[in-house]
């Protein structure tokens, strides 16, 4: 296999775990998970989420890590290195796509037609390398708008430090937030500052940049979170919030709840767009992949749960409405902090937490693109970082300006409408919908099929075994049952249930089926 001897590697598995957890722990954990859980059955949803993380998250994360470590390449290079010379499946997908593209063109839908036809031809020509291209494009697009939000967290951190977040009520906070994000100059300035922080870390490389900062920022994040949880839980009336978040309500569980949980888990674990492949590509052979991937999943889930224990106790203690996303984080919470003793301190801690979470995720997105530029174009790290950082920052400008007003970029807005006959409220929303509904789920689905069926679980398992100290093949079920010395379950007995077998079955059947359902749900194909 293409062993890339000059490739930089992590100093140790702790660096890898913290950096990957840093990628996973982001806005999704803090502003999305708590609300989704509270709305969808509280503790009942959390149980489903935990099952999804273990049954789908873990096998897919293992698949992405193993692709990276095996090939020692960025996602494009990884899929290219393992791409089969012929692939019937690629033809079965590519030809119908190309044909439908032509039909759509004949119907006069230019935008969709070109996309579908182009996609079909690309699949026919490049086969599985397309997955790597899709992943890198997704990383590029996500970072461009993620960094706009990152800019807001920086802005609010600064405002908290200056004691400017004391609002009389949510209306006032809403007006202030609206004014901040629709002020193009300010949005742009903080977006650029945030991108600058990401560029600075990635510029310094894996050990001196990404790993070093993960080891500083992640412990800081945990410390801030614990302090905030303690503060929130000791507020009078906090228990009502805990109840909203965690009290199980099984009547709210429907088939769709499972899809919501799985989609959230996918986004939260940074799966499906190559970030984990890239971090895996900096791993040494002596690292236990089972142990490290479980650690990442546990940390990410823990932070999502703790974030809920900060937000809802505070919201309910102050009699506020639990809402979602931007409104909750930038409007309701600042109002609450303003009414607390030492409010500026708590506000600062909270926005610092949010900023650090966004920063370490953004670093992994930038590293995904930088590693592609280095491997594929042969650029040096410094050049790759500056050029891709600059290009992403430029695309982010469009997102930042579009939130204020699409009409400022009239031409672009009209082009989107003309090509696709619809356009979301802003370029920002367009980027978000395309990447999280389409690219991320398709990327995850393709990754499972590739590892499970094309490259094959056989070869993947050989790589996973390395450094895993026999855990893949241990007869854990007979150990767990206390029957490992029973002669029926001795090592020679065929059919013992090992982690290797479980993983193979999940990657080939369970994960792709589950992700396919999430995808169909996300694009609205399941109705309702
Ligand atoms: N996991 C991140 C969050 O919870 C968001 C995210 C999704 C992401 N895919 C990613 C981050 C890929 C980095 C790389 O907010």
Coordinates of C-alpha atoms and ligand atoms in Angstrom, one line a residue:
X1 CA 0.0 0.0 0.0
X2 CA 1.1 3.5 -0.6
X3 CA 3.0 4.1 2.5
X4 CA 3.7 7.7 2.8
X5 CA 6.8 7.9 4.8
X6 CA 7.0 11.7 5.1
X7 CA 3.6 11.9 6.5
X8 CA 3.4 13.5 9.9
X9 CA 1.8 11.5 12.7
X10 CA 0.2 12.1 16.0
X11 CA 2.5 12.1 19.1
X12 CA 0.2 9.4 20.6
X13 CA -3.3 8.1 20.7
X14 CA -4.4 10.7 23.3
X15 CA -3.7 13.4 20.8
X16 CA -5.7 11.6 18.2
X17 CA -8.6 11.0 20.6
X18 CA -8.7 14.6 21.7
X19 CA -8.4 16.0 18.2
X20 CA -11.1 13.8 16.9
X21 CA -13.4 14.5 19.8
X22 CA -12.7 18.1 19.2
X23 CA -13.9 17.7 15.6
X24 CA -17.0 15.8 16.8
X25 CA -17.9 18.1 19.7
X26 CA -19.2 21.3 18.2
X27 CA -22.3 23.4 17.7
X28 CA -24.2 20.2 17.1
X29 CA -23.7 19.1 20.7
X30 CA -24.5 22.3 22.3
X31 CA -27.2 24.0 20.4
X32 CA -28.8 21.1 18.6
X33 CA -28.8 18.0 20.7
X34 CA -30.3 19.3 23.9
X35 CA -33.3 20.8 22.1
X36 CA -33.9 17.8 19.9
X37 CA -33.8 15.5 22.9
X38 CA -36.2 17.7 24.9
X39 CA -38.7 17.9 22.1
X40 CA -38.6 14.2 21.1
X41 CA -39.3 12.4 24.3
X42 CA -36.5 13.4 26.6
X43 CA -34.9 10.4 28.3
X44 CA -36.6 8.1 25.8
X45 CA -34.8 9.9 23.0
X46 CA -31.5 9.9 24.8
X47 CA -31.8 6.1 25.1
X48 CA -32.4 5.8 21.4
X49 CA -29.5 8.2 20.7
X50 CA -27.2 6.1 22.9
X51 CA -28.1 2.9 21.0
X52 CA -27.5 4.7 17.7
X53 CA -24.1 6.0 18.8
X54 CA -23.1 2.5 19.8
X55 CA -24.7 0.5 17.0
X56 CA -24.2 2.8 14.0
X57 CA -21.8 5.5 15.1
X58 CA -19.1 3.2 16.3
X59 CA -18.9 0.9 13.3
X60 CA -18.9 3.9 10.8
X61 CA -16.3 5.7 12.8
X62 CA -14.1 2.6 12.8
X63 CA -14.6 2.4 9.0
X64 CA -13.5 5.9 8.4
X65 CA -10.5 5.7 10.7
X66 CA -9.4 2.5 9.1
X67 CA -9.6 4.0 5.6
X68 CA -7.4 6.8 6.7
X69 CA -4.8 4.7 8.5
X70 CA -4.6 2.1 5.8
X71 CA -4.0 4.5 3.0
X72 CA -2.2 7.3 4.9
X73 CA -4.1 9.7 2.6
X74 CA -6.7 12.4 2.5
X75 CA -10.2 11.2 1.5
X76 CA -9.7 11.7 -2.2
X77 CA -6.4 9.8 -2.2
X78 CA -7.8 7.2 0.2
X79 CA -10.6 6.2 -2.1
X80 CA -8.4 6.4 -5.2
X81 CA -5.8 4.2 -3.6
X82 CA -8.4 1.5 -2.9
X83 CA -10.5 2.1 -6.0
X84 CA -11.2 -1.1 -7.9
X85 CA -10.2 -0.9 -11.6
X86 CA -13.7 -2.1 -12.6
X87 CA -16.9 -1.7 -10.7
X88 CA -20.3 -2.9 -11.7
X89 CA -22.0 -1.0 -8.9
X90 CA -20.5 2.3 -10.2
X91 CA -21.9 1.6 -13.6
X92 CA -25.3 0.7 -12.1
X93 CA -25.3 4.1 -10.4
X94 CA -23.6 6.2 -13.0
X95 CA -25.6 5.3 -16.1
X96 CA -29.1 5.9 -14.7
X97 CA -27.8 9.1 -13.2
X98 CA -26.4 10.3 -16.5
X99 CA -29.6 9.4 -18.3
X100 CA -31.9 11.1 -15.8
X101 CA -29.6 14.1 -16.0
X102 CA -30.2 14.3 -19.7
X103 CA -34.0 13.9 -19.2
X104 CA -34.0 16.7 -16.6
X105 CA -32.1 18.9 -19.0
X106 CA -34.7 18.2 -21.7
X107 CA -37.3 19.4 -19.2
X108 CA -35.4 22.7 -19.1
X109 CA -34.3 22.3 -15.5
X110 CA -30.7 23.5 -16.2
X111 CA -29.3 23.5 -12.7
X112 CA -30.5 20.1 -11.6
X113 CA -29.8 18.6 -15.1
X114 CA -26.2 19.7 -15.1
X115 CA -25.7 18.5 -11.6
X116 CA -27.2 15.1 -12.1
X117 CA -25.6 14.5 -15.5
X118 CA -22.2 15.7 -14.2
X119 CA -22.5 13.5 -11.2
X120 CA -23.4 10.4 -13.3
X121 CA -20.4 11.0 -15.6
X122 CA -18.1 11.6 -12.7
X123 CA -19.2 8.3 -11.1
X124 CA -18.6 6.4 -14.4
X125 CA -15.2 7.9 -14.8
X126 CA -13.8 8.0 -11.2
X127 CA -15.9 5.3 -9.5
X128 CA -15.3 5.5 -5.7
X129 CA -12.9 8.4 -5.8
X130 CA -16.1 10.4 -6.2
X131 CA -16.8 9.8 -2.5
X132 CA -13.6 11.4 -1.6
X133 CA -14.4 14.4 -3.9
X134 CA -17.8 14.7 -2.4
X135 CA -16.4 14.6 1.2
X136 CA -13.8 17.3 0.4
X137 CA -16.4 19.5 -1.2
X138 CA -18.7 19.1 1.8
X139 CA -15.9 20.0 4.2
X140 CA -15.2 23.1 2.1
X141 CA -18.8 24.2 2.0
X142 CA -19.5 23.5 5.7
X143 CA -16.5 25.4 6.9
X144 CA -17.5 28.4 4.9
X145 CA -20.7 28.9 6.9
X146 CA -19.6 27.2 10.1
X147 CA -17.0 29.9 10.4
X148 CA -19.7 32.6 10.1
X149 CA -21.3 31.1 13.2
X150 CA -17.9 30.8 14.8
X151 CA -17.5 34.5 14.2
X152 CA -20.7 35.2 16.2
X153 CA -19.4 33.1 19.1
X154 CA -16.3 35.2 19.1
X155 CA -18.3 38.4 19.0
X156 CA -20.5 37.3 21.9
X157 CA -17.5 36.2 23.9
X158 CA -16.0 39.7 23.4
X159 CA -19.3 41.3 24.3
X160 CA -19.7 39.2 27.4
X161 CA -16.2 40.2 28.5
X162 CA -17.1 43.8 28.1
X163 CA -20.4 43.3 30.0
X164 CA -22.5 44.2 27.0
X165 CA -24.8 41.2 27.2
X166 CA -27.2 42.4 29.9
X167 CA -30.6 42.5 28.1
X168 CA -33.8 43.4 29.8
X169 CA -35.8 40.7 28.0
X170 CA -35.6 38.3 25.1
X171 CA -37.0 40.9 22.7
X172 CA -34.0 43.2 23.4
X173 CA -31.6 40.3 23.0
X174 CA -33.3 39.4 19.7
X175 CA -33.0 42.9 18.4
X176 CA -29.3 43.0 19.4
X177 CA -28.6 39.7 17.7
X178 CA -30.4 40.7 14.6
X179 CA -28.5 43.9 14.4
X180 CA -25.2 42.0 14.9
X181 CA -25.7 39.4 12.2
X182 CA -27.2 41.7 9.6
X183 CA -24.4 44.2 10.0
X184 CA -22.3 42.9 7.2
X185 CA -19.1 44.6 8.3
X186 CA -19.2 43.1 11.7
X187 CA -20.2 39.6 10.5
X188 CA -17.4 39.7 8.0
X189 CA -14.8 40.9 10.5
X190 CA -15.5 38.2 13.0
X191 CA -15.9 35.5 10.4
X192 CA -12.4 36.4 9.1
X193 CA -11.0 36.5 12.6
X194 CA -12.4 33.0 13.3
X195 CA -11.0 31.7 10.0
X196 CA -7.7 33.3 11.0
X197 CA -7.6 31.3 14.2
X198 CA -8.2 28.1 12.3
X199 CA -5.5 28.9 9.8
X200 CA -3.1 29.7 12.5
X201 CA -3.5 26.2 14.1
X202 CA -3.5 24.2 10.9
X203 CA -0.5 26.2 9.5
X204 CA 1.6 24.8 12.4
X205 CA 1.0 21.2 11.4
X206 CA -0.4 18.1 13.1
X207 CA 1.8 17.8 16.2
X208 CA 2.7 21.4 16.8
X209 CA -0.7 22.7 15.7
X210 CA -3.8 20.5 15.7
X211 CA -2.6 18.1 18.4
X212 CA -1.0 20.7 20.7
X213 CA -4.2 22.8 20.6
X214 CA -6.5 19.9 21.1
X215 CA -4.6 19.1 24.2
X216 CA -5.1 22.6 25.5
X217 CA -8.6 23.3 24.3
X218 CA -10.4 20.1 25.0
X219 CA -9.5 20.0 28.7
X220 CA -10.4 23.7 28.9
X221 CA -13.8 22.8 27.3
X222 CA -14.5 20.1 29.8
X223 CA -13.6 22.3 32.7
X224 CA -15.8 25.1 31.5
X225 CA -18.6 22.7 30.9
X226 CA -18.4 21.2 34.4
X227 CA -18.4 24.6 36.0
X228 CA -21.4 25.6 34.0
X229 CA -23.3 22.4 34.8
X230 CA -22.7 22.9 38.5
X231 CA -23.9 26.5 38.3
X232 CA -27.0 25.6 36.3
X233 CA -28.0 22.6 38.5
X234 CA -27.8 24.7 41.7
X235 CA -30.2 27.3 40.4
X236 CA -33.6 27.3 42.2
X237 CA -36.1 25.5 40.0
X238 CA -33.3 23.7 38.0
X239 CA -35.0 20.4 38.3
X240 CA -37.9 21.4 36.1
X241 CA -35.3 21.8 33.3
X242 CA -33.7 18.5 34.0
X243 CA -37.2 16.9 33.8
X244 CA -37.9 18.6 30.4
X245 CA -34.5 17.3 29.1
X246 CA -34.4 13.8 30.6
X247 CA -37.8 12.6 31.8
X248 CA -38.7 9.8 29.4
X249 CA -41.8 10.2 27.4
X250 CA -42.3 7.1 25.3
X251 CA -45.5 8.4 23.8
X252 CA -43.4 10.8 21.6
X253 CA -41.4 8.0 20.1
X254 CA -42.3 7.2 16.5
X255 CA -40.5 5.7 13.6
X256 CA -39.3 9.2 12.7
X257 CA -37.7 9.7 16.1
X258 CA -35.2 7.0 15.2
X259 CA -34.3 8.8 12.0
X260 CA -34.0 12.1 13.8
X261 CA -31.7 10.5 16.4
X262 CA -29.6 8.9 13.7
X263 CA -29.2 12.1 11.6
X264 CA -28.2 14.0 14.7
X265 CA -25.7 11.4 15.7
X266 CA -24.1 11.4 12.2
X267 CA -23.7 15.2 12.3
X268 CA -22.5 15.2 15.8
X269 CA -19.8 12.6 15.3
X270 CA -18.5 14.4 12.2
X271 CA -19.1 11.3 10.1
X272 CA -19.6 11.2 6.3
X273 CA -17.4 13.9 5.1
X274 CA -13.9 12.7 5.5
X275 CA -12.7 14.5 8.6
X276 CA -12.3 11.3 10.5
X277 CA -10.5 9.7 7.5
X278 CA -8.0 12.5 7.6
X279 CA -7.4 12.3 11.3
X280 CA -7.1 8.5 10.9
X281 CA -4.5 9.0 8.2
X282 CA -2.1 10.6 10.8
X283 CA -2.3 7.5 13.0
X284 CA 0.4 5.0 13.7
X285 CA 0.0 1.3 13.4
X286 CA 0.3 0.5 17.1
X287 CA -2.8 2.4 18.1
X288 CA -5.9 0.3 19.2
X289 CA -8.6 1.5 16.8
X290 CA -11.5 -0.1 18.9
X291 CA -10.4 1.7 22.0
X292 CA -9.8 5.1 20.4
X293 CA -13.0 5.2 18.4
X294 CA -15.1 4.2 21.5
X295 CA -13.4 7.0 23.4
X296 CA -14.3 9.6 20.8
X297 CA -17.9 8.4 20.8
X298 CA -18.2 8.4 24.6
X299 CA -16.7 11.9 24.9
X300 CA -19.0 13.4 22.2
X301 CA -22.1 11.9 23.8
X302 CA -21.0 13.0 27.2
X303 CA -20.7 16.6 26.1
X304 CA -24.1 16.6 24.4
X305 CA -25.7 15.3 27.6
X306 CA -23.8 17.8 29.8
X307 CA -24.7 20.7 27.5
X308 CA -28.4 19.9 28.1
X309 CA -27.8 20.0 31.8
X310 CA -26.5 23.5 31.4
X311 CA -29.1 24.9 29.1
X312 CA -32.4 23.6 30.3
X313 CA -32.0 24.1 34.1
X314 CA -31.0 27.7 33.3
X315 CA -34.0 28.2 30.9
X316 CA -36.5 26.8 33.3
X317 CA -35.1 28.4 36.4
X318 CA -35.8 31.8 34.8
X319 CA -39.1 30.8 33.3
X320 CA -38.0 31.2 29.7
X321 CA -39.2 29.3 26.6
X322 CA -37.1 26.4 25.5
X323 CA -36.5 27.2 21.8
X324 CA -34.1 25.9 19.3
X325 CA -30.7 26.7 17.8
X326 CA -29.7 30.3 17.2
X327 CA -32.6 31.7 19.2
X328 CA -31.8 29.7 22.3
X329 CA -28.0 30.2 22.3
X330 CA -27.8 33.9 21.2
X331 CA -31.0 35.3 22.5
X332 CA -32.5 33.3 25.4
X333 CA -29.3 32.4 27.2
X334 CA -27.7 35.9 27.2
X335 CA -31.0 37.3 28.7
X336 CA -30.8 34.7 31.4
X337 CA -27.1 35.4 32.2
X338 CA -28.0 39.0 32.4
X339 CA -30.3 38.3 35.3
X340 CA -27.9 36.1 37.2
X341 CA -25.3 37.2 39.8
X342 CA -21.9 37.4 38.1
X343 CA -23.8 37.2 34.8
X344 CA -21.0 38.5 32.7
X345 CA -18.7 35.8 34.0
X346 CA -21.2 33.0 33.2
X347 CA -21.9 34.5 29.8
X348 CA -18.2 34.7 29.0
X349 CA -17.7 31.1 30.1
X350 CA -20.6 29.9 28.0
X351 CA -19.6 31.7 24.8
X352 CA -16.0 30.7 25.4
X353 CA -17.2 27.1 25.6
X354 CA -19.2 27.5 22.4
X355 CA -16.3 29.2 20.6
X356 CA -13.8 26.5 21.6
X357 CA -16.2 23.8 20.5
X358 CA -16.7 25.5 17.1
X359 CA -13.0 26.2 16.7
X360 CA -11.8 22.6 17.1
X361 CA -14.5 21.4 14.7
X362 CA -13.5 24.0 12.2
X363 CA -9.9 23.1 12.5
X364 CA -10.7 19.5 11.4
X365 CA -12.7 20.8 8.5
X366 CA -9.8 23.0 7.4
X367 CA -7.3 20.1 7.9
X368 CA -9.4 17.9 5.7
X369 CA -9.0 20.3 2.8
X370 CA -5.4 21.2 3.5
X371 CA -4.5 17.5 3.5
X372 CA -6.2 17.1 0.2
X373 CA -4.3 20.0 -1.3
X374 CA -1.0 18.7 0.1
X375 CA -1.5 15.1 -1.1
X376 CA -3.2 15.7 -4.4
X377 CA -1.5 18.9 -5.6
X378 CA 1.8 18.3 -3.9
X379 CA 1.7 21.7 -2.1
X380 CA 3.6 22.4 1.1
X381 CA 1.5 22.7 4.2
X382 CA 2.0 26.5 4.5
X383 CA 0.9 27.2 1.0
X384 CA -2.0 24.7 1.2
X385 CA -3.3 26.3 4.4
X386 CA -3.1 29.9 3.2
X387 CA -4.7 29.2 -0.2
X388 CA -7.5 27.0 1.1
X389 CA -8.1 29.1 4.1
X390 CA -8.4 32.2 1.9
X391 CA -10.7 30.5 -0.5
X392 CA -13.0 29.3 2.3
X393 CA -13.0 32.7 3.9
X394 CA -14.0 34.2 0.5
X395 CA -17.0 31.8 0.1
X396 CA -17.9 32.5 3.7
X397 CA -18.3 36.2 2.9
X398 CA -21.2 35.3 0.6
X399 CA -22.9 33.4 3.5
X400 CA -22.2 36.2 5.9
X401 CA -23.6 38.9 3.6
X402 CA -26.6 36.7 2.5
X403 CA -27.9 36.5 6.1
X404 CA -28.3 40.2 6.2
X405 CA -29.9 40.4 2.8
X406 CA -29.8 38.1 -0.3
X407 CA -30.6 41.2 -2.4
X408 CA -27.1 42.6 -1.8
X409 CA -25.9 39.7 -3.9
X410 CA -28.8 40.0 -6.4
X411 CA -27.0 38.3 -9.2
X412 CA -26.2 35.2 -7.2
X413 CA -29.7 35.0 -5.8
X414 CA -31.2 35.2 -9.2
X415 CA -28.8 32.6 -10.6
X416 CA -29.8 30.2 -7.9
X417 CA -33.5 30.7 -8.5
X418 CA -33.0 30.4 -12.3
X419 CA -31.0 27.2 -12.0
X420 CA -33.0 25.4 -9.3
X421 CA -36.4 27.2 -9.4
X422 CA -36.3 27.5 -5.6
X423 CA -33.9 29.2 -3.2
X424 CA -33.8 29.0 0.6
X425 CA -33.9 32.2 2.7
X426 CA -30.2 32.8 2.3
X427 CA -27.0 31.4 0.8
X428 CA -26.2 30.4 4.4
X429 CA -29.3 28.2 4.6
X430 CA -28.6 26.8 1.1
X431 CA -25.1 25.6 2.2
X432 CA -26.5 24.1 5.4
X433 CA -29.3 22.2 3.7
X434 CA -27.2 20.8 0.9
X435 CA -24.3 19.7 3.1
X436 CA -26.2 18.2 6.1
X437 CA -29.1 16.6 4.3
X438 CA -27.4 15.4 1.2
X439 CA -23.7 15.3 1.2
X440 CA -23.1 14.0 4.7
X441 CA -25.6 11.1 4.5
X442 CA -24.6 10.1 1.0
X443 CA -21.0 10.2 2.1
X444 CA -21.6 8.0 5.1
X445 CA -23.7 5.6 3.1
X446 CA -21.1 5.3 0.4
X447 CA -18.3 4.8 3.0
X448 CA -20.2 1.8 4.5
X449 CA -20.8 0.2 1.2
X450 CA -17.3 0.8 0.1
X451 CA -15.7 -0.7 3.2
X452 CA -18.3 -3.4 3.6
X453 CA -18.5 -4.6 0.0
X454 CA -16.0 -3.1 -2.4
X455 CA -12.7 -2.8 -0.5
X456 CA -14.1 -5.5 1.7
X457 CA -14.3 -6.2 5.4
X458 CA -11.6 -8.8 5.1
X459 CA -8.9 -6.3 4.2
X460 CA -10.3 -3.7 6.5
X461 CA -10.2 -6.1 9.4
X462 CA -6.6 -6.9 8.8
X463 CA -5.8 -3.2 9.3
X464 CA -8.1 -2.9 12.3
X465 CA -6.4 -5.8 14.0
X466 CA -3.1 -4.1 13.9
X467 CA -2.4 -2.5 17.2
X468 CA -5.7 -3.8 18.7
X469 CA -4.1 -6.5 20.9
X470 CA -6.5 -9.3 20.0
X471 CA -9.6 -7.5 21.0
X472 CA -11.2 -8.0 17.6
X473 CA -11.2 -11.7 17.9
X474 CA -11.7 -12.2 21.6
X475 CA -14.7 -14.4 22.4
X476 CA -16.2 -11.6 24.5
X477 CA -19.7 -13.1 24.7
X478 CA -18.4 -16.3 26.3
X479 CA -16.3 -14.2 28.6
X480 CA -19.2 -12.0 29.5
X481 CA -21.2 -15.1 30.2
X482 CA -18.4 -16.6 32.3
X483 CA -18.3 -19.6 30.0
X484 CA -14.9 -18.9 28.3
X485 CA -13.5 -22.1 29.9
X486 CA -16.5 -24.1 29.0
X487 CA -15.3 -26.6 26.4
X488 CA -18.1 -25.9 24.1
X489 CA -17.0 -22.3 23.8
X490 CA -13.3 -22.9 23.6
X491 CA -11.4 -20.9 21.0
X492 CA -11.8 -23.6 18.4
X493 CA -15.5 -23.5 18.4
X494 CA -16.7 -21.9 15.2
X495 CA -19.4 -19.3 15.3
X496 CA -18.2 -17.5 18.5
X497 CA -19.5 -13.9 18.4
X498 CA -16.5 -11.6 18.2
X499 CA -16.2 -7.8 17.7
X500 CA -14.8 -8.5 14.2
X501 CA -17.9 -10.4 13.2
X502 CA -20.3 -7.9 14.7
X503 CA -18.5 -5.0 13.0
X504 CA -18.6 -6.8 9.6
X505 CA -22.3 -7.5 9.8
X506 CA -23.1 -4.0 10.9
X507 CA -21.0 -2.3 8.2
X508 CA -22.4 -4.5 5.4
X509 CA -26.0 -4.5 6.4
X510 CA -27.3 -2.6 9.4
X511 CA -25.4 0.8 8.9
X512 CA -26.1 1.2 5.2
X513 CA -29.8 0.4 5.6
X514 CA -30.2 2.8 8.5
X515 CA -28.4 5.6 6.8
X516 CA -30.4 5.1 3.6
X517 CA -33.6 5.6 5.7
X518 CA -32.1 8.8 7.2
X519 CA -31.3 10.1 3.8
X520 CA -34.7 9.4 2.4
X521 CA -36.2 11.1 5.4
X522 CA -34.0 14.1 5.2
X523 CA -34.8 14.8 1.5
X524 CA -38.5 14.3 2.3
X525 CA -38.9 11.1 0.3
X526 CA -40.7 9.3 3.2
X527 CA -43.5 11.8 3.2
X528 CA -44.9 13.7 6.1
Ligands
LIG1 N1 -19.6 17.5 14.5 C1 -19.8 18.9 14.4 C2 -20.8 19.4 15.5 O1 -21.2 18.7 16.3 C3 -20.2 19.4 13.1 C4 -19.7 18.6 11.9 C5 -20.4 17.8 11.1 C6 -18.4 18.5 11.6 N2 -19.5 17.2 10.2 C7 -18.3 17.7 10.5 C8 -17.2 19.1 12.1 C9 -17.1 17.4 9.9 C10 -16.0 18.8 11.5 C11 -15.9 18.0 10.4 O2 -21.0 20.6 15.5

